[in-house]
Amino acid sequence: MSIDRKPIKVHEAIEAVLKFAKDGEVEYIPINESDNRFLKAAIKADHDIPPFDRSPLDGFAIRAEDTVTASQTNPIELEVIETVGAGGLAKKVPEKGQVIRIMTGAKMPEGTDAIVMFELTKEIERDGKTFIVIKRAFKSGNDISYRAEETRTGDVLVEAGRQVEPGVKALLATFGYSKVPVAKKPIVGVYATGTELLDVHEPLEPGKIRNSNSYMITSQIEKAGATAKYYGKLVDEFDRCYEAVASALEEVDVLITTGGVSVGDFDYLPAIYEKLGANVLFNKIGMRPGSVTTVAEYKGKLLFGLSGNPSACYVGFELLTRPWIQTYLGSKKPHLQLVQGILKADFPKPNPFVRFIRSKVTIEAGKIYAEPVGLDKSGVVTSLANSDALVVLPGGTRGFKKGDEVDILLLNGEGSTEILKK
Ligand SMILES: Nc1nc2c(c(=O)[nH]1)N[C@H]1C(S)=C(S)[C@@H](COP(=O)(O)OP(=O)(O)OC[C@H]3O[C@@H](n4cnc5c(N)ncnc54)[C@H](O)[C@@H]3O)O[C@H]1N2
Ligand code: MOO
Ligand SMILES: [Mg+2]
């Protein structure tokens, strides 16, 4: 096996991966299970909102023409003939001088054309009847919330590809989506390779470490919207690893392995791809961490050979696997959001490759700042817990100084349509 690998640019790697993008199928799920899922169809209004003219206040539905002569010096009295609450319908039709007591959200009673809130009236009782006193005139239409003033039948309110969040869910309920059309989640298999790996419950032993990648990656998979299928860890033995990879591939949409992808004696992934007859899209990317990230394709399915080094593994997933998953789900914004901000610390290390520095973002006086966290090595695991962004430092530069303006990829929140062009 050749250890000379030709690095490609980050965006070339992302584009190569997305050549194998798939569009997931639709499934219908109960609305209560739809949080964070991706809509497979637009939400279109099948009725007006509001669906009828209604009162936006607690007060009285009146005939505006009855109040024409009302003033401070000439108060008028109107008889209250019925009370209607939200969900109810008035049974009577007011005649001249009559009003209906009405609550917020109730349908405008027939024969009325204005609302007067309680606070602008005084109630009096006379001869066993209730009247309101009004001291000013009201125009027809006063304080009515009209049918369709918010949304008309046929309006597209949310595009396909959007993720269900509380506001979207409110619309799903408004339009009667008891079942929601969402993208089926792709199944992403995970194998962690490495003879040195211990399970989470095992005590440390000399020369060994606990397997953190598979927990981190399954969590990243779920966060990206897919279903993680964790197959366990593999010792570095070629035959065992080959069989495991070949058989897992049958059951998943995508297979991630962590570790064993570099040029070491026990890094078997390159040989596994070869034996499988998989098409290796690339085996080196001009970036740090994650330069060894390898992606291969076998019968239309992608194998992501992520680095064993935790930070490299994390970054490889976010830049390459996440967009594939989000594209499958129909997201129009599958890439990490890129913003510009100010570097909060010197970063003197020059590097031929573009560097993704684990960082913490803050907003101060309306400006975005990014502060690198922890040791900047690809084997580092601790900095990941405190990062919410990756500062992007282009390759071939002399290093960066505190106060420099830099590109920052955000790890949380809405994504972007744009591929990072580095
Ligand atoms: N001669 C060269 N050596 C290396 C190169 C190179 O270009 N030439 N690249 C280095 C870079 S860069 C990286 S990144 C690593 C990648 O190594 P592998 O992907 O082959 O991963 P492993 O060798 O299996 O492990 C690397 C490192 O990560 C630890 N590890 C592995 N799995 C896990 C896990 N599940 N949880 C936590 N930590 C894990 C492992 O113990 C090693 O320390 O190669 C460099 N070498
Ligand atoms: O692939 Mo390695 O993480 O570049 O450091
Ligand atoms: Mg290795």
mmCIF file of N, CA and C in Angstrom, residues 231-354:
data_model
loop_
_atom_site.group_PDB
_atom_site.id
_atom_site.type_symbol
_atom_site.label_atom_id
_atom_site.label_comp_id
_atom_site.label_asym_id
_atom_site.label_seq_id
_atom_site.Cartn_x
_atom_site.Cartn_y
_atom_site.Cartn_z
ATOM 1 N N TYR A 231 -22.177 -0.736 16.191
ATOM 2 C CA TYR A 231 -21.854 -2.161 16.090
ATOM 3 C C TYR A 231 -20.824 -2.624 17.112
ATOM 4 N N GLY A 232 -20.181 -1.684 17.779
ATOM 5 C CA GLY A 232 -19.185 -2.087 18.769
ATOM 6 C C GLY A 232 -17.781 -1.738 18.319
ATOM 7 N N LYS A 233 -16.812 -2.241 19.082
ATOM 8 C CA LYS A 233 -15.425 -1.909 18.744
ATOM 9 C C LYS A 233 -14.727 -3.159 18.196
ATOM 10 N N LEU A 234 -13.714 -2.890 17.416
ATOM 11 C CA LEU A 234 -12.986 -3.974 16.756
ATOM 12 C C LEU A 234 -11.514 -3.893 17.121
ATOM 13 N N VAL A 235 -10.922 -5.036 17.422
ATOM 14 C CA VAL A 235 -9.465 -5.022 17.593
ATOM 15 C C VAL A 235 -8.839 -4.934 16.201
ATOM 16 N N ASP A 236 -7.606 -4.464 16.144
ATOM 17 C CA ASP A 236 -6.957 -4.276 14.848
ATOM 18 C C ASP A 236 -6.494 -5.614 14.271
ATOM 19 N N GLU A 237 -7.414 -6.372 13.738
ATOM 20 C CA GLU A 237 -7.099 -7.637 13.044
ATOM 21 C C GLU A 237 -7.804 -7.578 11.702
ATOM 22 N N PHE A 238 -7.011 -7.753 10.645
ATOM 23 C CA PHE A 238 -7.568 -7.509 9.308
ATOM 24 C C PHE A 238 -8.830 -8.315 9.015
ATOM 25 N N ASP A 239 -8.762 -9.635 9.178
ATOM 26 C CA ASP A 239 -9.891 -10.478 8.765
ATOM 27 C C ASP A 239 -11.158 -10.120 9.530
ATOM 28 N N ARG A 240 -10.994 -9.963 10.839
ATOM 29 C CA ARG A 240 -12.144 -9.621 11.685
ATOM 30 C C ARG A 240 -12.752 -8.278 11.234
ATOM 31 N N CYS A 241 -11.879 -7.291 10.995
ATOM 32 C CA CYS A 241 -12.348 -5.964 10.589
ATOM 33 C C CYS A 241 -13.013 -6.021 9.211
ATOM 34 N N TYR A 242 -12.403 -6.778 8.304
ATOM 35 C CA TYR A 242 -12.965 -6.872 6.958
ATOM 36 C C TYR A 242 -14.383 -7.466 7.006
ATOM 37 N N GLU A 243 -14.517 -8.598 7.717
ATOM 38 C CA GLU A 243 -15.827 -9.254 7.810
ATOM 39 C C GLU A 243 -16.854 -8.313 8.425
ATOM 40 N N ALA A 244 -16.435 -7.633 9.493
ATOM 41 C CA ALA A 244 -17.353 -6.747 10.218
ATOM 42 C C ALA A 244 -17.842 -5.619 9.297
ATOM 43 N N VAL A 245 -16.905 -5.007 8.590
ATOM 44 C CA VAL A 245 -17.262 -3.892 7.706
ATOM 45 C C VAL A 245 -18.167 -4.394 6.576
ATOM 46 N N ALA A 246 -17.766 -5.512 5.962
ATOM 47 C CA ALA A 246 -18.539 -6.011 4.815
ATOM 48 C C ALA A 246 -19.959 -6.374 5.248
ATOM 49 N N SER A 247 -20.121 -6.962 6.427
ATOM 50 C CA SER A 247 -21.471 -7.378 6.782
ATOM 51 C C SER A 247 -22.300 -6.201 7.291
ATOM 52 N N ALA A 248 -21.683 -5.255 8.000
ATOM 53 C CA ALA A 248 -22.444 -4.080 8.471
ATOM 54 C C ALA A 248 -22.960 -3.270 7.286
ATOM 55 N N LEU A 249 -22.148 -3.198 6.233
ATOM 56 C CA LEU A 249 -22.527 -2.418 5.047
ATOM 57 C C LEU A 249 -23.867 -2.854 4.458
ATOM 58 N N GLU A 250 -24.178 -4.135 4.634
ATOM 59 C CA GLU A 250 -25.445 -4.668 4.103
ATOM 60 C C GLU A 250 -26.652 -4.060 4.809
ATOM 61 N N GLU A 251 -26.422 -3.623 6.070
ATOM 62 C CA GLU A 251 -27.559 -3.247 6.910
ATOM 63 C C GLU A 251 -27.766 -1.744 7.080
ATOM 64 N N VAL A 252 -26.872 -0.957 6.529
ATOM 65 C CA VAL A 252 -26.927 0.481 6.815
ATOM 66 C C VAL A 252 -26.964 1.284 5.517
ATOM 67 N N ASP A 253 -27.264 2.582 5.666
ATOM 68 C CA ASP A 253 -27.204 3.466 4.497
ATOM 69 C C ASP A 253 -25.803 4.012 4.318
ATOM 70 N N VAL A 254 -25.119 4.155 5.439
ATOM 71 C CA VAL A 254 -23.763 4.698 5.435
ATOM 72 C C VAL A 254 -23.019 4.001 6.561
ATOM 73 N N LEU A 255 -21.717 3.774 6.395
ATOM 74 C CA LEU A 255 -20.960 3.152 7.490
ATOM 75 C C LEU A 255 -19.783 4.047 7.875
ATOM 76 N N ILE A 256 -19.721 4.341 9.161
ATOM 77 C CA ILE A 256 -18.584 5.110 9.676
ATOM 78 C C ILE A 256 -17.681 4.160 10.444
ATOM 79 N N THR A 257 -16.390 4.268 10.172
ATOM 80 C CA THR A 257 -15.420 3.612 11.041
ATOM 81 C C THR A 257 -14.560 4.713 11.634
ATOM 82 N N THR A 258 -14.084 4.494 12.836
ATOM 83 C CA THR A 258 -13.131 5.457 13.379
ATOM 84 C C THR A 258 -11.820 4.720 13.636
ATOM 85 N N GLY A 259 -10.745 5.367 13.261
ATOM 86 C CA GLY A 259 -9.406 4.816 13.463
ATOM 87 C C GLY A 259 -8.978 3.911 12.320
ATOM 88 N N GLY A 260 -7.711 3.542 12.359
ATOM 89 C CA GLY A 260 -7.164 2.579 11.409
ATOM 90 C C GLY A 260 -7.145 3.036 9.966
ATOM 91 N N VAL A 261 -7.077 4.343 9.760
ATOM 92 C CA VAL A 261 -7.222 4.834 8.389
ATOM 93 C C VAL A 261 -5.954 5.542 7.891
ATOM 94 N N SER A 262 -4.967 5.588 8.760
ATOM 95 C CA SER A 262 -3.725 6.256 8.374
ATOM 96 C C SER A 262 -2.756 5.242 7.751
ATOM 97 N N VAL A 263 -1.479 5.430 7.957
ATOM 98 C CA VAL A 263 -0.498 4.590 7.258
ATOM 99 C C VAL A 263 0.234 3.623 8.180
ATOM 100 N N GLY A 264 -0.308 3.431 9.402
ATOM 101 C CA GLY A 264 0.349 2.559 10.369
ATOM 102 C C GLY A 264 0.201 1.083 10.009
ATOM 103 N N ASP A 265 1.032 0.267 10.672
ATOM 104 C CA ASP A 265 1.024 -1.173 10.392
ATOM 105 C C ASP A 265 -0.332 -1.825 10.678
ATOM 106 N N PHE A 266 -1.084 -1.243 11.630
ATOM 107 C CA PHE A 266 -2.357 -1.854 11.992
ATOM 108 C C PHE A 266 -3.544 -1.014 11.535
ATOM 109 N N ASP A 267 -3.265 -0.097 10.617
ATOM 110 C CA ASP A 267 -4.340 0.726 10.038
ATOM 111 C C ASP A 267 -4.870 -0.029 8.820
ATOM 112 N N TYR A 268 -5.938 -0.795 9.044
ATOM 113 C CA TYR A 268 -6.383 -1.735 8.013
ATOM 114 C C TYR A 268 -7.462 -1.200 7.071
ATOM 115 N N LEU A 269 -7.987 -0.036 7.365
ATOM 116 C CA LEU A 269 -9.096 0.409 6.510
ATOM 117 C C LEU A 269 -8.724 0.525 5.029
ATOM 118 N N PRO A 270 -7.548 1.106 4.704
ATOM 119 C CA PRO A 270 -7.209 1.197 3.278
ATOM 120 C C PRO A 270 -7.226 -0.177 2.598
ATOM 121 N N ALA A 271 -6.695 -1.187 3.289
ATOM 122 C CA ALA A 271 -6.663 -2.535 2.694
ATOM 123 C C ALA A 271 -8.073 -3.146 2.640
ATOM 124 N N ILE A 272 -8.893 -2.756 3.583
ATOM 125 C CA ILE A 272 -10.279 -3.264 3.574
ATOM 126 C C ILE A 272 -11.036 -2.707 2.363
ATOM 127 N N TYR A 273 -10.849 -1.417 2.104
ATOM 128 C CA TYR A 273 -11.503 -0.818 0.921
ATOM 129 C C TYR A 273 -11.022 -1.538 -0.339
ATOM 130 N N GLU A 274 -9.728 -1.828 -0.360
ATOM 131 C CA GLU A 274 -9.161 -2.482 -1.546
ATOM 132 C C GLU A 274 -9.765 -3.869 -1.734
ATOM 133 N N LYS A 275 -9.816 -4.639 -0.654
ATOM 134 C CA LYS A 275 -10.350 -6.001 -0.761
ATOM 135 C C LYS A 275 -11.837 -5.992 -1.130
ATOM 136 N N LEU A 276 -12.550 -5.015 -0.593
ATOM 137 C CA LEU A 276 -13.978 -4.891 -0.932
ATOM 138 C C LEU A 276 -14.181 -4.553 -2.408
ATOM 139 N N GLY A 277 -13.182 -3.896 -2.969
ATOM 140 C CA GLY A 277 -13.322 -3.371 -4.328
ATOM 141 C C GLY A 277 -14.064 -2.042 -4.306
ATOM 142 N N ALA A 278 -13.956 -1.346 -3.169
ATOM 143 C CA ALA A 278 -14.636 -0.047 -3.049
ATOM 144 C C ALA A 278 -13.852 1.020 -3.803
ATOM 145 N N ASN A 279 -14.600 2.045 -4.213
ATOM 146 C CA ASN A 279 -14.014 3.148 -4.948
ATOM 147 C C ASN A 279 -13.615 4.237 -3.945
ATOM 148 N N VAL A 280 -12.320 4.406 -3.727
ATOM 149 C CA VAL A 280 -11.863 5.399 -2.745
ATOM 150 C C VAL A 280 -11.952 6.796 -3.376
ATOM 151 N N LEU A 281 -12.789 7.654 -2.786
ATOM 152 C CA LEU A 281 -12.988 8.994 -3.363
ATOM 153 C C LEU A 281 -11.781 9.879 -3.059
ATOM 154 N N PHE A 282 -11.255 9.723 -1.861
ATOM 155 C CA PHE A 282 -10.036 10.445 -1.480
ATOM 156 C C PHE A 282 -9.526 9.808 -0.196
ATOM 157 N N ASN A 283 -8.228 9.951 0.060
ATOM 158 C CA ASN A 283 -7.697 9.415 1.314
ATOM 159 C C ASN A 283 -6.824 10.429 2.032
ATOM 160 N N LYS A 284 -6.878 11.662 1.574
ATOM 161 C CA LYS A 284 -6.197 12.743 2.301
ATOM 162 C C LYS A 284 -6.851 14.074 1.931
ATOM 163 N N ILE A 285 -7.065 14.868 2.953
ATOM 164 C CA ILE A 285 -7.658 16.183 2.727
ATOM 165 C C ILE A 285 -6.691 17.224 3.287
ATOM 166 N N GLY A 286 -6.550 18.303 2.575
ATOM 167 C CA GLY A 286 -5.640 19.363 3.014
ATOM 168 C C GLY A 286 -6.229 20.132 4.169
ATOM 169 N N MET A 287 -6.367 19.457 5.295
ATOM 170 C CA MET A 287 -6.901 20.122 6.488
ATOM 171 C C MET A 287 -6.322 19.502 7.749
ATOM 172 N N ARG A 288 -6.398 20.233 8.821
ATOM 173 C CA ARG A 288 -5.980 19.771 10.144
ATOM 174 C C ARG A 288 -7.023 20.200 11.141
ATOM 175 N N PRO A 289 -7.529 19.391 12.008
ATOM 176 C CA PRO A 289 -7.307 17.960 12.036
ATOM 177 C C PRO A 289 -8.136 17.259 10.972
ATOM 178 N N GLY A 290 -7.892 15.967 10.829
ATOM 179 C CA GLY A 290 -8.717 15.172 9.917
ATOM 180 C C GLY A 290 -8.100 14.955 8.568
ATOM 181 N N SER A 291 -6.772 15.180 8.453
ATOM 182 C CA SER A 291 -6.155 15.054 7.123
ATOM 183 C C SER A 291 -6.263 13.635 6.560
ATOM 184 N N VAL A 292 -6.328 12.648 7.443
ATOM 185 C CA VAL A 292 -6.366 11.263 6.944
ATOM 186 C C VAL A 292 -7.788 10.804 6.572
ATOM 187 N N THR A 293 -8.773 11.660 6.807
ATOM 188 C CA THR A 293 -10.166 11.269 6.555
ATOM 189 C C THR A 293 -10.299 10.688 5.152
ATOM 190 N N THR A 294 -10.842 9.496 5.092
ATOM 191 C CA THR A 294 -10.960 8.789 3.822
ATOM 192 C C THR A 294 -12.433 8.458 3.584
ATOM 193 N N VAL A 295 -12.866 8.623 2.351
ATOM 194 C CA VAL A 295 -14.235 8.210 2.031
ATOM 195 C C VAL A 295 -14.182 7.308 0.804
ATOM 196 N N ALA A 296 -14.872 6.176 0.927
ATOM 197 C CA ALA A 296 -14.945 5.233 -0.186
ATOM 198 C C ALA A 296 -16.410 4.934 -0.479
ATOM 199 N N GLU A 297 -16.643 4.486 -1.707
ATOM 200 C CA GLU A 297 -18.020 4.174 -2.109
ATOM 201 C C GLU A 297 -18.074 2.726 -2.555
ATOM 202 N N TYR A 298 -19.095 2.033 -2.073
ATOM 203 C CA TYR A 298 -19.253 0.637 -2.469
ATOM 204 C C TYR A 298 -20.729 0.395 -2.761
ATOM 205 N N LYS A 299 -21.021 0.027 -3.997
ATOM 206 C CA LYS A 299 -22.403 -0.185 -4.447
ATOM 207 C C LYS A 299 -23.315 0.981 -4.042
ATOM 208 N N GLY A 300 -22.816 2.181 -4.267
ATOM 209 C CA GLY A 300 -23.620 3.384 -4.004
ATOM 210 C C GLY A 300 -23.651 3.810 -2.547
ATOM 211 N N LYS A 301 -23.089 2.993 -1.662
ATOM 212 C CA LYS A 301 -23.077 3.358 -0.238
ATOM 213 C C LYS A 301 -21.716 3.933 0.135
ATOM 214 N N LEU A 302 -21.739 4.916 1.008
ATOM 215 C CA LEU A 302 -20.476 5.530 1.407
ATOM 216 C C LEU A 302 -19.935 4.916 2.695
ATOM 217 N N LEU A 303 -18.616 4.765 2.707
ATOM 218 C CA LEU A 303 -17.898 4.352 3.914
ATOM 219 C C LEU A 303 -17.058 5.546 4.346
ATOM 220 N N PHE A 304 -17.352 6.088 5.502
ATOM 221 C CA PHE A 304 -16.562 7.201 6.012
ATOM 222 C C PHE A 304 -15.491 6.635 6.932
ATOM 223 N N GLY A 305 -14.259 6.733 6.504
ATOM 224 C CA GLY A 305 -13.145 6.293 7.344
ATOM 225 C C GLY A 305 -12.643 7.509 8.101
ATOM 226 N N LEU A 306 -13.236 7.719 9.276
ATOM 227 C CA LEU A 306 -12.833 8.889 10.058
ATOM 228 C C LEU A 306 -11.603 8.535 10.890
ATOM 229 N N SER A 307 -10.851 9.541 11.188
ATOM 230 C CA SER A 307 -9.628 9.357 11.958
ATOM 231 C C SER A 307 -9.929 8.795 13.344
ATOM 232 N N GLY A 308 -8.965 8.115 13.927
ATOM 233 C CA GLY A 308 -9.107 7.662 15.301
ATOM 234 C C GLY A 308 -8.917 8.802 16.286
ATOM 235 N N ASN A 309 -8.105 9.773 15.922
ATOM 236 C CA ASN A 309 -7.892 10.910 16.810
ATOM 237 C C ASN A 309 -9.209 11.645 17.024
ATOM 238 N N PRO A 310 -9.621 11.807 18.294
ATOM 239 C CA PRO A 310 -10.968 12.313 18.556
ATOM 240 C C PRO A 310 -11.317 13.637 17.867
ATOM 241 N N SER A 311 -10.428 14.623 17.931
ATOM 242 C CA SER A 311 -10.785 15.909 17.314
ATOM 243 C C SER A 311 -10.866 15.789 15.801
ATOM 244 N N ALA A 312 -9.998 14.968 15.224
ATOM 245 C CA ALA A 312 -10.012 14.769 13.772
ATOM 246 C C ALA A 312 -11.285 14.030 13.359
ATOM 247 N N CYS A 313 -11.692 13.095 14.185
ATOM 248 C CA CYS A 313 -12.899 12.319 13.946
ATOM 249 C C CYS A 313 -14.116 13.244 13.971
ATOM 250 N N TYR A 314 -14.146 14.090 14.987
ATOM 251 C CA TYR A 314 -15.261 15.035 15.154
ATOM 252 C C TYR A 314 -15.379 15.959 13.939
ATOM 253 N N VAL A 315 -14.260 16.554 13.555
ATOM 254 C CA VAL A 315 -14.260 17.524 12.453
ATOM 255 C C VAL A 315 -14.607 16.838 11.125
ATOM 256 N N GLY A 316 -14.043 15.643 10.919
ATOM 257 C CA GLY A 316 -14.348 14.903 9.680
ATOM 258 C C GLY A 316 -15.832 14.652 9.552
ATOM 259 N N PHE A 317 -16.479 14.282 10.646
ATOM 260 C CA PHE A 317 -17.920 14.052 10.602
ATOM 261 C C PHE A 317 -18.665 15.343 10.260
ATOM 262 N N GLU A 318 -18.357 16.425 10.984
ATOM 263 C CA GLU A 318 -19.115 17.670 10.792
ATOM 264 C C GLU A 318 -18.976 18.222 9.372
ATOM 265 N N LEU A 319 -17.769 18.099 8.807
ATOM 266 C CA LEU A 319 -17.555 18.680 7.476
ATOM 267 C C LEU A 319 -18.074 17.788 6.360
ATOM 268 N N LEU A 320 -18.034 16.476 6.552
ATOM 269 C CA LEU A 320 -18.320 15.563 5.437
ATOM 270 C C LEU A 320 -19.566 14.697 5.631
ATOM 271 N N THR A 321 -19.706 14.077 6.795
ATOM 272 C CA THR A 321 -20.820 13.145 6.977
ATOM 273 C C THR A 321 -22.126 13.898 7.224
ATOM 274 N N ARG A 322 -22.039 14.925 8.048
ATOM 275 C CA ARG A 322 -23.246 15.683 8.379
ATOM 276 C C ARG A 322 -23.966 16.220 7.126
ATOM 277 N N PRO A 323 -23.261 16.851 6.173
ATOM 278 C CA PRO A 323 -23.971 17.323 4.971
ATOM 279 C C PRO A 323 -24.634 16.185 4.191
ATOM 280 N N TRP A 324 -24.006 15.016 4.177
ATOM 281 C CA TRP A 324 -24.619 13.878 3.475
ATOM 282 C C TRP A 324 -25.935 13.517 4.160
ATOM 283 N N ILE A 325 -25.900 13.441 5.491
ATOM 284 C CA ILE A 325 -27.113 13.079 6.252
ATOM 285 C C ILE A 325 -28.200 14.128 6.033
ATOM 286 N N GLN A 326 -27.811 15.388 6.160
ATOM 287 C CA GLN A 326 -28.812 16.452 6.059
ATOM 288 C C GLN A 326 -29.383 16.540 4.643
ATOM 289 N N THR A 327 -28.578 16.250 3.642
ATOM 290 C CA THR A 327 -29.083 16.242 2.275
ATOM 291 C C THR A 327 -30.091 15.107 2.110
ATOM 292 N N TYR A 328 -29.778 13.960 2.674
ATOM 293 C CA TYR A 328 -30.685 12.804 2.630
ATOM 294 C C TYR A 328 -32.028 13.180 3.248
ATOM 295 N N LEU A 329 -31.963 13.991 4.319
ATOM 296 C CA LEU A 329 -33.187 14.382 5.020
ATOM 297 C C LEU A 329 -33.952 15.483 4.289
ATOM 298 N N GLY A 330 -33.344 16.022 3.250
ATOM 299 C CA GLY A 330 -34.021 17.063 2.466
ATOM 300 C C GLY A 330 -33.708 18.467 2.918
ATOM 301 N N SER A 331 -32.767 18.620 3.859
ATOM 302 C CA SER A 331 -32.420 19.971 4.309
ATOM 303 C C SER A 331 -31.835 20.765 3.152
ATOM 304 N N LYS A 332 -32.240 22.029 3.048
ATOM 305 C CA LYS A 332 -31.672 22.899 2.013
ATOM 306 C C LYS A 332 -30.381 23.542 2.538
ATOM 307 N N LYS A 333 -30.111 23.347 3.824
ATOM 308 C CA LYS A 333 -28.936 23.980 4.439
ATOM 309 C C LYS A 333 -28.091 22.921 5.147
ATOM 310 N N PRO A 334 -27.464 22.051 4.362
ATOM 311 C CA PRO A 334 -26.781 20.913 4.984
ATOM 312 C C PRO A 334 -25.392 21.216 5.554
ATOM 313 N N HIS A 335 -24.861 22.380 5.236
ATOM 314 C CA HIS A 335 -23.481 22.673 5.661
ATOM 315 C C HIS A 335 -23.462 23.530 6.921
ATOM 316 N N LEU A 336 -22.330 23.501 7.607
ATOM 317 C CA LEU A 336 -22.213 24.338 8.808
ATOM 318 C C LEU A 336 -22.268 25.812 8.404
ATOM 319 N N GLN A 337 -22.903 26.589 9.250
ATOM 320 C CA GLN A 337 -23.034 28.029 8.992
ATOM 321 C C GLN A 337 -21.674 28.720 9.146
ATOM 322 N N LEU A 338 -21.330 29.545 8.157
ATOM 323 C CA LEU A 338 -20.065 30.278 8.196
ATOM 324 C C LEU A 338 -20.330 31.742 8.528
ATOM 325 N N VAL A 339 -19.647 32.240 9.559
ATOM 326 C CA VAL A 339 -19.778 33.660 9.895
ATOM 327 C C VAL A 339 -18.372 34.246 10.030
ATOM 328 N N GLN A 340 -18.308 35.573 10.061
ATOM 329 C CA GLN A 340 -17.006 36.211 10.282
ATOM 330 C C GLN A 340 -16.974 36.774 11.702
ATOM 331 N N GLY A 341 -15.823 36.668 12.319
ATOM 332 C CA GLY A 341 -15.692 37.188 13.681
ATOM 333 C C GLY A 341 -14.246 37.502 13.992
ATOM 334 N N ILE A 342 -14.029 37.831 15.235
ATOM 335 C CA ILE A 342 -12.698 38.294 15.639
ATOM 336 C C ILE A 342 -12.032 37.246 16.532
ATOM 337 N N LEU A 343 -10.779 36.970 16.203
ATOM 338 C CA LEU A 343 -10.015 35.986 16.965
ATOM 339 C C LEU A 343 -9.635 36.596 18.313
ATOM 340 N N LYS A 344 -9.841 35.813 19.382
ATOM 341 C CA LYS A 344 -9.617 36.365 20.724
ATOM 342 C C LYS A 344 -8.247 36.044 21.300
ATOM 343 N N ALA A 345 -7.463 35.275 20.569
ATOM 344 C CA ALA A 345 -6.126 34.931 21.078
ATOM 345 C C ALA A 345 -5.184 34.765 19.895
ATOM 346 N N ASP A 346 -3.892 34.918 20.142
ATOM 347 C CA ASP A 346 -2.906 34.683 19.075
ATOM 348 C C ASP A 346 -2.944 33.218 18.677
ATOM 349 N N PHE A 347 -2.702 32.970 17.401
ATOM 350 C CA PHE A 347 -2.539 31.581 16.948
ATOM 351 C C PHE A 347 -1.328 31.540 16.032
ATOM 352 N N PRO A 348 -0.148 31.423 16.637
ATOM 353 C CA PRO A 348 1.094 31.638 15.870
ATOM 354 C C PRO A 348 1.489 30.489 14.945
ATOM 355 N N LYS A 349 0.902 29.272 15.172
ATOM 356 C CA LYS A 349 1.384 28.102 14.417
ATOM 357 C C LYS A 349 1.107 28.211 12.917
ATOM 358 N N PRO A 350 2.112 28.257 12.077
ATOM 359 C CA PRO A 350 1.825 28.228 10.641
ATOM 360 C C PRO A 350 1.497 26.797 10.217
ATOM 361 N N ASN A 351 0.802 26.645 9.125
ATOM 362 C CA ASN A 351 0.412 25.307 8.693
ATOM 363 C C ASN A 351 0.165 25.303 7.193
ATOM 364 N N PRO A 352 0.646 24.272 6.482
ATOM 365 C CA PRO A 352 0.385 24.247 5.040
ATOM 366 C C PRO A 352 -1.096 24.009 4.739
ATOM 367 N N PHE A 353 -1.790 23.340 5.674
ATOM 368 C CA PHE A 353 -3.198 22.992 5.452
ATOM 369 C C PHE A 353 -4.130 23.957 6.185
ATOM 370 N N VAL A 354 -5.368 24.039 5.686
ATOM 371 C CA VAL A 354 -6.373 24.822 6.413
ATOM 372 C C VAL A 354 -6.599 24.153 7.771
#
